[in-house]
Amino acid sequence: MALTELEIRSARATEKPIKLFDGDGLYLFVQPNGGRWWRFKYRFHGKERELSLGVYPEVSLKLARTRREDARRAVAQGIDPSAERKAAKEARQVTFELIAEEWLALQAKKLAPVTYDKARWMLSTFIYPRLGSRPIAEITAPELLAALRVIETRGTHETAHRTKQRVGQVFRYAIATGRAERDISVDLRGALAPIVTTHHAAITDPIAIGHLLRAIDGYSGQPVTVAALKLAPLMFVRPGELRQAEWSEINMDAAEWRIPGGRMKMREAHIVPLAKQAVEILRDLQPLTGRSRYVFPSLRSRDRPMSENAINAALRRLGYGHEEMTAHGFRAMASTCLNEQDWHPDLIELQLAHAERNKVRAAYNRSTRLADRKKMMQAWADHLDTLRAGAQVIQLRRQSG
């Protein structure tokens, strides 16, 4: 016989729990302490199971019956309501931060250290505070956009786009592991302010290059920074590759620096032929930093490389603004001048470690053109000496005039 509200209110707790049945598996469980719980008893695949439907009076008789009918329909459709509730609870515990940390742990084996550190910084700084504790399957596109807008308000539009890219990768990992159904970042296509592409400032005029080299020779900063400044135009590698150089990678007898693929942008090992001038600078530096892992260790700790901004900061102290010359600009300087001197474009691109889309051609270049690149790098170093001397002559003429 079905229960009534009067019967429920009149029921008194006893020394032992009692059950007040309403029908179709629904009953009210009255505990000795007075607590009253709605429960639904059902059979699924031949096994008896129970499902809690809430506490009376927060859950009224009418609402308890509605929940019972919902559960009965689920059973009729071959769905176990207890298992479904458990899965929903587990899904709520699968937060964005939990998935992101799993993804980052996998990326630590694939990404270059600087790239990994930036990915972790973007997620922990901009996404975790707002969305980290949210179940990943419940996060909406507007929520993600609001988090990215915070980055845009700082004027760092490229960081906003890169953060969105990392969030998308986390979502796709969650989809692959069965903990999300779709990547909501794709819904934000066109929602962020576009990135304004700017080229790294670089000096390419021969006379101006000579003046820059003379200024570097006169720089009175830390010896490690001075050495890095002098080697930047001779090697023209990416700033991150230069500052993270390790002594174990450099063979001064063979005049080569072999950079592991893990630190290269294109993820392939790279050989930098060392001109005589570069070897001389390294030999002078070795007594100072040779006991460190890094060729250019941080001033604060020999276990870390020099600051990411060290070379740019030195250029600013020399009077070169960010719109005039940057650490990355030494690559453009070498590329422009070497092309003007009619060195083969393949040699220049190979030495710049740019990607070669034709894999067969790329393999041929890597295996056969090292001798040619050694000649080019020595000729380039000699050319820089000529430009430096020319700048000195011009300076002396101006002083005498």
Short mmCIF file of C-alpha atoms in Angstrom, two decimals:
data_model
loop_
_atom_site.label_atom_id
_atom_site.label_comp_id
_atom_site.label_asym_id
_atom_site.label_seq_id
_atom_site.Cartn_x
_atom_site.Cartn_y
_atom_site.Cartn_z
CA MET A 1 0.00 0.00 0.00
CA ALA A 2 1.34 3.43 -0.96
CA LEU A 3 2.66 5.75 1.72
CA THR A 4 1.12 9.08 2.68
CA GLU A 5 2.78 12.22 4.03
CA LEU A 6 0.84 11.73 7.30
CA GLU A 7 2.23 8.23 7.78
CA ILE A 8 5.75 9.47 7.15
CA ARG A 9 5.47 12.35 9.62
CA SER A 10 3.88 10.07 12.21
CA ALA A 11 6.53 7.39 12.00
CA ARG A 12 8.63 7.20 15.17
CA ALA A 13 12.22 5.98 15.43
CA THR A 14 12.70 2.72 17.32
CA GLU A 15 15.67 0.86 18.71
CA LYS A 16 16.00 -0.91 15.38
CA PRO A 17 15.79 0.56 11.88
CA ILE A 18 12.39 0.27 10.18
CA LYS A 19 11.33 0.36 6.55
CA LEU A 20 8.18 2.10 5.29
CA PHE A 21 7.37 0.73 1.82
CA ASP A 22 5.68 2.81 -0.87
CA GLY A 23 5.72 0.26 -3.71
CA ASP A 24 7.70 -0.55 -6.86
CA GLY A 25 10.88 -0.81 -4.81
CA LEU A 26 10.67 2.57 -3.05
CA TYR A 27 10.84 2.67 0.75
CA LEU A 28 11.76 5.07 3.54
CA PHE A 29 14.52 3.82 5.84
CA VAL A 30 14.02 5.23 9.35
CA GLN A 31 17.12 5.01 11.53
CA PRO A 32 17.16 4.82 15.36
CA ASN A 33 18.65 8.31 15.51
CA GLY A 34 15.68 9.67 13.56
CA GLY A 35 17.35 10.00 10.19
CA ARG A 36 15.10 9.16 7.23
CA TRP A 37 16.51 8.05 3.88
CA TRP A 38 14.68 7.24 0.68
CA ARG A 39 15.92 4.10 -1.02
CA PHE A 40 15.05 2.25 -4.21
CA LYS A 41 15.48 -1.52 -4.38
CA TYR A 42 15.80 -3.10 -7.84
CA ARG A 43 17.31 -6.04 -9.69
CA PHE A 44 19.88 -5.66 -12.45
CA HIS A 45 21.17 -8.65 -14.39
CA GLY A 46 19.65 -10.91 -11.75
CA LYS A 47 21.35 -9.18 -8.80
CA GLU A 48 19.53 -7.18 -6.13
CA ARG A 49 20.78 -3.61 -5.73
CA GLU A 50 19.81 -0.44 -3.89
CA LEU A 51 20.01 3.23 -4.80
CA SER A 52 19.80 6.14 -2.35
CA LEU A 53 17.30 8.80 -3.44
CA GLY A 54 17.89 11.43 -0.76
CA VAL A 55 16.92 12.43 2.78
CA TYR A 56 13.41 13.23 3.99
CA PRO A 57 12.07 15.95 4.30
CA GLU A 58 14.51 17.63 1.89
CA VAL A 59 13.33 15.04 -0.63
CA SER A 60 9.53 14.87 -0.37
CA LEU A 61 7.40 11.81 -1.05
CA LYS A 62 6.44 13.22 -4.45
CA LEU A 63 10.08 13.90 -5.45
CA ALA A 64 11.16 10.46 -4.19
CA ARG A 65 8.53 8.84 -6.43
CA THR A 66 9.75 10.89 -9.41
CA ARG A 67 13.31 9.73 -8.80
CA ARG A 68 12.10 6.12 -8.46
CA GLU A 69 10.40 6.30 -11.85
CA ASP A 70 13.52 7.77 -13.44
CA ALA A 71 15.58 4.91 -12.02
CA ARG A 72 13.03 2.27 -13.17
CA ARG A 73 13.13 3.67 -16.72
CA ALA A 74 16.93 3.46 -16.68
CA VAL A 75 16.79 -0.20 -15.59
CA ALA A 76 14.24 -0.94 -18.33
CA GLN A 77 16.70 0.54 -20.85
CA GLY A 78 19.51 -1.70 -19.62
CA ILE A 79 21.22 1.03 -17.56
CA ASP A 80 22.29 0.42 -13.98
CA PRO A 81 21.38 3.67 -12.12
CA SER A 82 23.90 2.92 -9.34
CA ALA A 83 26.75 2.45 -11.81
CA GLU A 84 25.63 5.56 -13.70
CA ARG A 85 25.69 7.63 -10.51
CA LYS A 86 29.13 6.28 -9.60
CA ALA A 87 30.45 7.18 -13.05
CA ALA A 88 28.99 10.68 -12.76
CA LYS A 89 30.65 11.11 -9.36
CA GLU A 90 33.99 9.96 -10.74
CA ALA A 91 33.59 12.35 -13.67
CA ARG A 92 33.13 15.23 -11.24
CA GLN A 93 36.41 14.25 -9.60
CA VAL A 94 38.26 14.29 -12.95
CA THR A 95 39.27 17.93 -12.89
CA PHE A 96 41.04 19.90 -15.59
CA GLU A 97 44.16 20.19 -13.44
CA LEU A 98 44.28 16.43 -12.89
CA ILE A 99 44.17 15.74 -16.64
CA ALA A 100 46.56 18.59 -17.43
CA GLU A 101 49.14 17.25 -14.98
CA GLU A 102 48.91 13.81 -16.60
CA TRP A 103 49.39 15.39 -20.01
CA LEU A 104 52.34 17.47 -18.82
CA ALA A 105 54.02 14.37 -17.38
CA LEU A 106 53.87 12.78 -20.82
CA GLN A 107 55.14 15.95 -22.53
CA ALA A 108 58.17 16.12 -20.24
CA LYS A 109 59.61 13.26 -22.29
CA LYS A 110 58.85 14.88 -25.64
CA LEU A 111 59.17 18.66 -25.37
CA ALA A 112 62.35 20.68 -25.07
CA PRO A 113 62.80 21.83 -21.44
CA VAL A 114 62.10 25.48 -22.24
CA THR A 115 58.94 24.54 -24.18
CA TYR A 116 57.77 22.26 -21.37
CA ASP A 117 58.39 24.97 -18.76
CA LYS A 118 56.38 27.49 -20.78
CA ALA A 119 53.49 25.05 -21.19
CA ARG A 120 53.40 24.41 -17.44
CA TRP A 121 53.69 28.12 -16.68
CA MET A 122 50.78 29.03 -18.96
CA LEU A 123 48.47 26.37 -17.56
CA SER A 124 49.34 26.92 -13.89
CA THR A 125 49.29 30.72 -14.13
CA PHE A 126 46.24 31.38 -16.29
CA ILE A 127 44.06 28.25 -16.34
CA TYR A 128 44.40 26.41 -13.03
CA PRO A 129 43.23 29.35 -10.85
CA ARG A 130 39.95 29.61 -12.81
CA LEU A 131 39.30 26.16 -14.24
CA GLY A 132 41.74 23.79 -12.53
CA SER A 133 39.25 22.43 -9.97
CA ARG A 134 36.38 22.18 -12.47
CA PRO A 135 35.40 18.75 -13.87
CA ILE A 136 36.93 18.80 -17.33
CA ALA A 137 33.79 17.38 -18.93
CA GLU A 138 31.71 20.29 -17.55
CA ILE A 139 33.91 23.21 -18.65
CA THR A 140 32.25 25.36 -21.29
CA ALA A 141 33.69 27.45 -24.11
CA PRO A 142 32.57 30.76 -22.47
CA GLU A 143 34.41 29.77 -19.28
CA LEU A 144 37.60 29.12 -21.20
CA LEU A 145 37.21 32.36 -23.14
CA ALA A 146 36.86 34.31 -19.88
CA ALA A 147 40.16 32.84 -18.65
CA LEU A 148 41.89 33.72 -21.93
CA ARG A 149 40.49 37.26 -21.87
CA VAL A 150 42.46 37.85 -18.68
CA ILE A 151 45.64 37.20 -20.67
CA GLU A 152 44.50 39.50 -23.47
CA THR A 153 43.95 42.37 -21.04
CA ARG A 154 47.69 42.24 -20.36
CA GLY A 155 48.34 42.87 -24.05
CA THR A 156 49.99 39.47 -24.52
CA HIS A 157 47.86 38.22 -27.39
CA GLU A 158 50.35 35.59 -28.51
CA THR A 159 50.38 34.07 -25.01
CA ALA A 160 46.57 33.92 -25.09
CA HIS A 161 46.66 31.99 -28.36
CA ARG A 162 49.40 29.65 -27.16
CA THR A 163 47.52 29.00 -23.90
CA LYS A 164 44.39 28.15 -25.88
CA GLN A 165 46.48 25.74 -27.94
CA ARG A 166 47.78 23.98 -24.79
CA VAL A 167 44.27 23.75 -23.33
CA GLY A 168 43.11 22.14 -26.57
CA GLN A 169 45.87 19.56 -26.30
CA VAL A 170 44.78 18.74 -22.74
CA PHE A 171 41.18 18.30 -23.88
CA ARG A 172 42.20 16.03 -26.74
CA TYR A 173 44.20 13.92 -24.29
CA ALA A 174 41.10 13.71 -22.06
CA ILE A 175 39.05 12.57 -25.08
CA ALA A 176 41.62 9.92 -25.97
CA THR A 177 41.54 8.56 -22.41
CA GLY A 178 37.75 8.52 -22.24
CA ARG A 179 37.28 11.38 -19.78
CA ALA A 180 35.85 14.07 -22.06
CA GLU A 181 33.72 13.98 -25.18
CA ARG A 182 34.90 17.02 -27.11
CA ASP A 183 37.51 19.76 -27.31
CA ILE A 184 35.74 23.00 -26.44
CA SER A 185 38.72 25.13 -27.49
CA VAL A 186 37.69 24.68 -31.13
CA ASP A 187 34.56 26.72 -30.37
CA LEU A 188 36.78 29.76 -29.74
CA ARG A 189 38.08 29.96 -33.30
CA GLY A 190 38.14 33.65 -34.16
CA ALA A 191 37.14 34.74 -30.64
CA LEU A 192 40.60 35.97 -29.60
CA ALA A 193 42.31 39.09 -30.89
CA PRO A 194 44.65 38.22 -33.78
CA ILE A 195 48.39 38.06 -33.28
CA VAL A 196 50.29 40.90 -34.92
CA THR A 197 53.40 39.30 -36.37
CA THR A 198 56.60 41.23 -35.78
CA HIS A 199 60.05 40.26 -37.01
CA HIS A 200 63.02 40.17 -34.67
CA ALA A 201 64.93 43.41 -35.01
CA ALA A 202 68.33 42.89 -36.63
CA ILE A 203 71.24 44.95 -37.92
CA THR A 204 72.22 43.91 -41.45
CA ASP A 205 74.10 46.93 -42.79
CA PRO A 206 77.83 45.99 -42.92
CA ILE A 207 79.06 49.26 -41.41
CA ALA A 208 76.46 49.08 -38.62
CA ILE A 209 77.45 45.47 -37.95
CA GLY A 210 81.04 46.58 -37.52
CA HIS A 211 80.00 49.23 -35.00
CA LEU A 212 77.95 46.64 -33.09
CA LEU A 213 80.92 44.26 -32.92
CA ARG A 214 83.14 47.05 -31.66
CA ALA A 215 80.55 47.90 -29.01
CA ILE A 216 80.43 44.26 -27.91
CA ASP A 217 84.23 44.17 -27.63
CA GLY A 218 84.01 47.15 -25.30
CA TYR A 219 81.24 45.72 -23.12
CA SER A 220 82.27 45.68 -19.46
CA GLY A 221 79.65 43.32 -18.07
CA GLN A 222 79.99 39.86 -16.58
CA PRO A 223 82.58 37.67 -18.41
CA VAL A 224 79.95 34.97 -19.11
CA THR A 225 77.64 37.51 -20.73
CA VAL A 226 80.53 39.02 -22.70
CA ALA A 227 81.44 35.59 -24.07
CA ALA A 228 77.83 34.87 -25.03
CA LEU A 229 77.57 38.25 -26.76
CA LYS A 230 80.74 37.58 -28.76
CA LEU A 231 79.68 34.06 -29.74
CA ALA A 232 76.11 35.00 -30.75
CA PRO A 233 77.10 36.50 -34.14
CA LEU A 234 79.69 33.77 -34.79
CA MET A 235 77.28 30.88 -34.21
CA PHE A 236 73.88 32.50 -34.97
CA VAL A 237 71.93 29.76 -33.20
CA ARG A 238 68.63 30.51 -31.45
CA PRO A 239 69.11 32.37 -28.14
CA GLY A 240 67.69 29.47 -26.12
CA GLU A 241 70.09 27.04 -27.76
CA LEU A 242 73.06 29.29 -27.02
CA ARG A 243 72.33 29.97 -23.36
CA GLN A 244 71.70 26.26 -22.64
CA ALA A 245 74.94 25.08 -24.29
CA GLU A 246 76.75 22.41 -22.26
CA TRP A 247 80.48 21.76 -22.18
CA SER A 248 79.88 18.05 -22.83
CA GLU A 249 78.45 18.95 -26.25
CA ILE A 250 81.47 20.95 -27.39
CA ASN A 251 84.53 19.37 -28.97
CA MET A 252 87.11 22.10 -29.40
CA ASP A 253 89.64 19.77 -31.01
CA ALA A 254 87.13 18.90 -33.73
CA ALA A 255 85.82 22.49 -33.69
CA GLU A 256 82.21 21.34 -33.39
CA TRP A 257 79.25 21.91 -31.11
CA ARG A 258 76.70 19.09 -31.34
CA ILE A 259 73.32 20.14 -29.95
CA PRO A 260 70.98 17.24 -28.97
CA GLY A 261 67.66 17.06 -30.79
CA GLY A 262 65.75 17.50 -27.53
CA ARG A 263 66.83 21.13 -27.32
CA MET A 264 66.28 22.01 -30.96
CA LYS A 265 63.09 23.60 -32.22
CA MET A 266 62.79 21.02 -34.99
CA ARG A 267 63.65 18.17 -32.57
CA GLU A 268 66.65 17.05 -34.63
CA ALA A 269 70.30 17.06 -33.55
CA HIS A 270 72.27 19.98 -34.98
CA ILE A 271 75.99 20.51 -35.61
CA VAL A 272 77.50 23.98 -35.30
CA PRO A 273 80.97 24.18 -36.86
CA LEU A 274 83.19 26.39 -34.70
CA ALA A 275 85.36 28.94 -36.42
CA LYS A 276 88.82 29.55 -34.97
CA GLN A 277 87.55 32.77 -33.39
CA ALA A 278 84.73 30.89 -31.63
CA VAL A 279 87.12 28.22 -30.30
CA GLU A 280 89.40 30.95 -28.94
CA ILE A 281 86.53 32.56 -27.02
CA LEU A 282 85.47 29.18 -25.61
CA ARG A 283 89.02 28.35 -24.51
CA ASP A 284 89.22 31.67 -22.67
CA LEU A 285 85.87 30.98 -21.00
CA GLN A 286 86.56 27.38 -19.99
CA PRO A 287 88.72 28.20 -16.93
CA LEU A 288 85.80 30.27 -15.58
CA THR A 289 82.85 27.93 -16.22
CA GLY A 290 84.43 24.61 -17.22
CA ARG A 291 83.45 22.96 -13.93
CA SER A 292 79.82 23.83 -14.54
CA ARG A 293 77.48 21.76 -16.69
CA TYR A 294 76.65 24.88 -18.67
CA VAL A 295 78.97 26.95 -20.83
CA PHE A 296 77.02 30.04 -19.73
CA PRO A 297 75.82 29.31 -16.18
CA SER A 298 73.54 31.61 -14.24
CA LEU A 299 75.22 34.05 -11.88
CA ARG A 300 72.98 32.73 -9.10
CA SER A 301 73.50 29.00 -9.64
CA ARG A 302 75.93 27.02 -11.76
CA ASP A 303 73.27 24.33 -12.03
CA ARG A 304 71.15 26.59 -14.25
CA PRO A 305 71.88 28.33 -17.56
CA MET A 306 72.09 32.08 -17.87
CA SER A 307 68.93 34.16 -17.92
CA GLU A 308 66.72 34.03 -21.01
CA ASN A 309 66.97 37.80 -21.27
CA ALA A 310 70.68 38.19 -20.52
CA ILE A 311 71.85 38.91 -24.09
CA ASN A 312 68.97 41.27 -24.84
CA ALA A 313 69.63 43.12 -21.59
CA ALA A 314 73.30 43.49 -22.53
CA LEU A 315 72.34 44.89 -25.94
CA ARG A 316 70.11 47.45 -24.23
CA ARG A 317 72.99 48.50 -21.97
CA LEU A 318 75.09 48.96 -25.09
CA GLY A 319 72.47 51.39 -26.35
CA TYR A 320 70.68 49.15 -28.85
CA GLY A 321 66.89 49.35 -28.44
CA HIS A 322 64.56 46.40 -28.94
CA GLU A 323 63.45 47.88 -32.27
CA GLU A 324 67.05 47.99 -33.48
CA MET A 325 68.73 44.72 -32.41
CA THR A 326 67.76 41.56 -30.50
CA ALA A 327 69.50 38.33 -29.51
CA HIS A 328 67.49 36.54 -32.16
CA GLY A 329 68.53 39.20 -34.67
CA PHE A 330 72.01 37.68 -35.05
CA ARG A 331 70.35 34.91 -37.08
CA ALA A 332 68.79 37.40 -39.50
CA MET A 333 72.09 39.28 -39.66
CA ALA A 334 73.99 36.14 -40.72
CA SER A 335 71.28 34.95 -43.09
CA THR A 336 71.04 38.30 -44.89
CA CYS A 337 74.78 38.82 -45.24
CA LEU A 338 75.59 35.25 -46.24
CA ASN A 339 72.91 35.31 -48.93
CA GLU A 340 74.30 38.61 -50.22
CA GLN A 341 77.72 36.95 -50.38
CA ASP A 342 76.23 34.24 -52.62
CA TRP A 343 76.66 31.32 -50.27
CA HIS A 344 74.35 28.49 -51.32
CA PRO A 345 70.89 28.93 -49.72
CA ASP A 346 70.85 25.25 -48.69
CA LEU A 347 74.00 25.75 -46.61
CA ILE A 348 72.58 28.83 -44.91
CA GLU A 349 69.21 27.21 -44.18
CA LEU A 350 70.89 24.08 -42.91
CA GLN A 351 73.12 26.07 -40.58
CA LEU A 352 70.09 28.01 -39.34
CA ALA A 353 68.49 24.61 -38.57
CA HIS A 354 65.34 25.47 -40.47
CA ALA A 355 63.01 22.63 -41.36
CA GLU A 356 63.51 20.95 -44.71
CA ARG A 357 60.14 19.77 -45.99
CA ASN A 358 61.69 17.38 -48.49
CA LYS A 359 62.88 14.54 -46.23
CA VAL A 360 65.16 12.97 -48.83
CA ARG A 361 66.83 16.29 -49.52
CA ALA A 362 67.11 16.98 -45.80
CA ALA A 363 68.86 13.66 -45.18
CA TYR A 364 71.26 14.35 -48.07
CA ASN A 365 72.06 17.82 -46.73
CA ARG A 366 72.76 16.61 -43.22
CA SER A 367 75.04 13.81 -44.32
CA THR A 368 77.11 15.52 -47.01
CA ARG A 369 77.38 19.27 -46.38
CA LEU A 370 79.20 19.56 -43.06
CA ALA A 371 82.55 20.28 -44.74
CA ASP A 372 80.95 23.06 -46.78
CA ARG A 373 79.33 24.52 -43.68
CA LYS A 374 82.67 24.54 -41.87
CA LYS A 375 84.13 26.61 -44.70
CA MET A 376 81.16 28.97 -44.59
CA MET A 377 81.32 29.45 -40.81
CA GLN A 378 85.04 30.25 -40.92
CA ALA A 379 84.54 32.66 -43.82
CA TRP A 380 81.71 34.31 -41.88
CA ALA A 381 83.88 34.74 -38.79
CA ASP A 382 86.66 36.24 -40.92
CA HIS A 383 84.13 38.59 -42.54
CA LEU A 384 83.00 39.78 -39.09
CA ASP A 385 86.64 40.53 -38.22
CA THR A 386 86.88 42.61 -41.39
CA LEU A 387 83.71 44.54 -40.51
CA ARG A 388 84.97 45.09 -36.97
CA ALA A 389 88.30 46.43 -38.26
CA GLY A 390 86.49 48.65 -40.76
CA ALA A 391 84.43 50.14 -37.96
CA GLN A 392 87.63 50.86 -36.06
CA VAL A 393 89.13 52.64 -39.06
CA ILE A 394 85.99 54.76 -39.45
CA GLN A 395 86.05 55.57 -35.74
CA LEU A 396 89.71 56.62 -35.87
CA ARG A 397 89.08 58.79 -38.93
CA ARG A 398 86.20 60.51 -37.18
CA GLN A 399 88.33 61.11 -34.08
CA SER A 400 91.21 62.53 -36.16
CA GLY A 401 88.87 64.66 -38.29
#
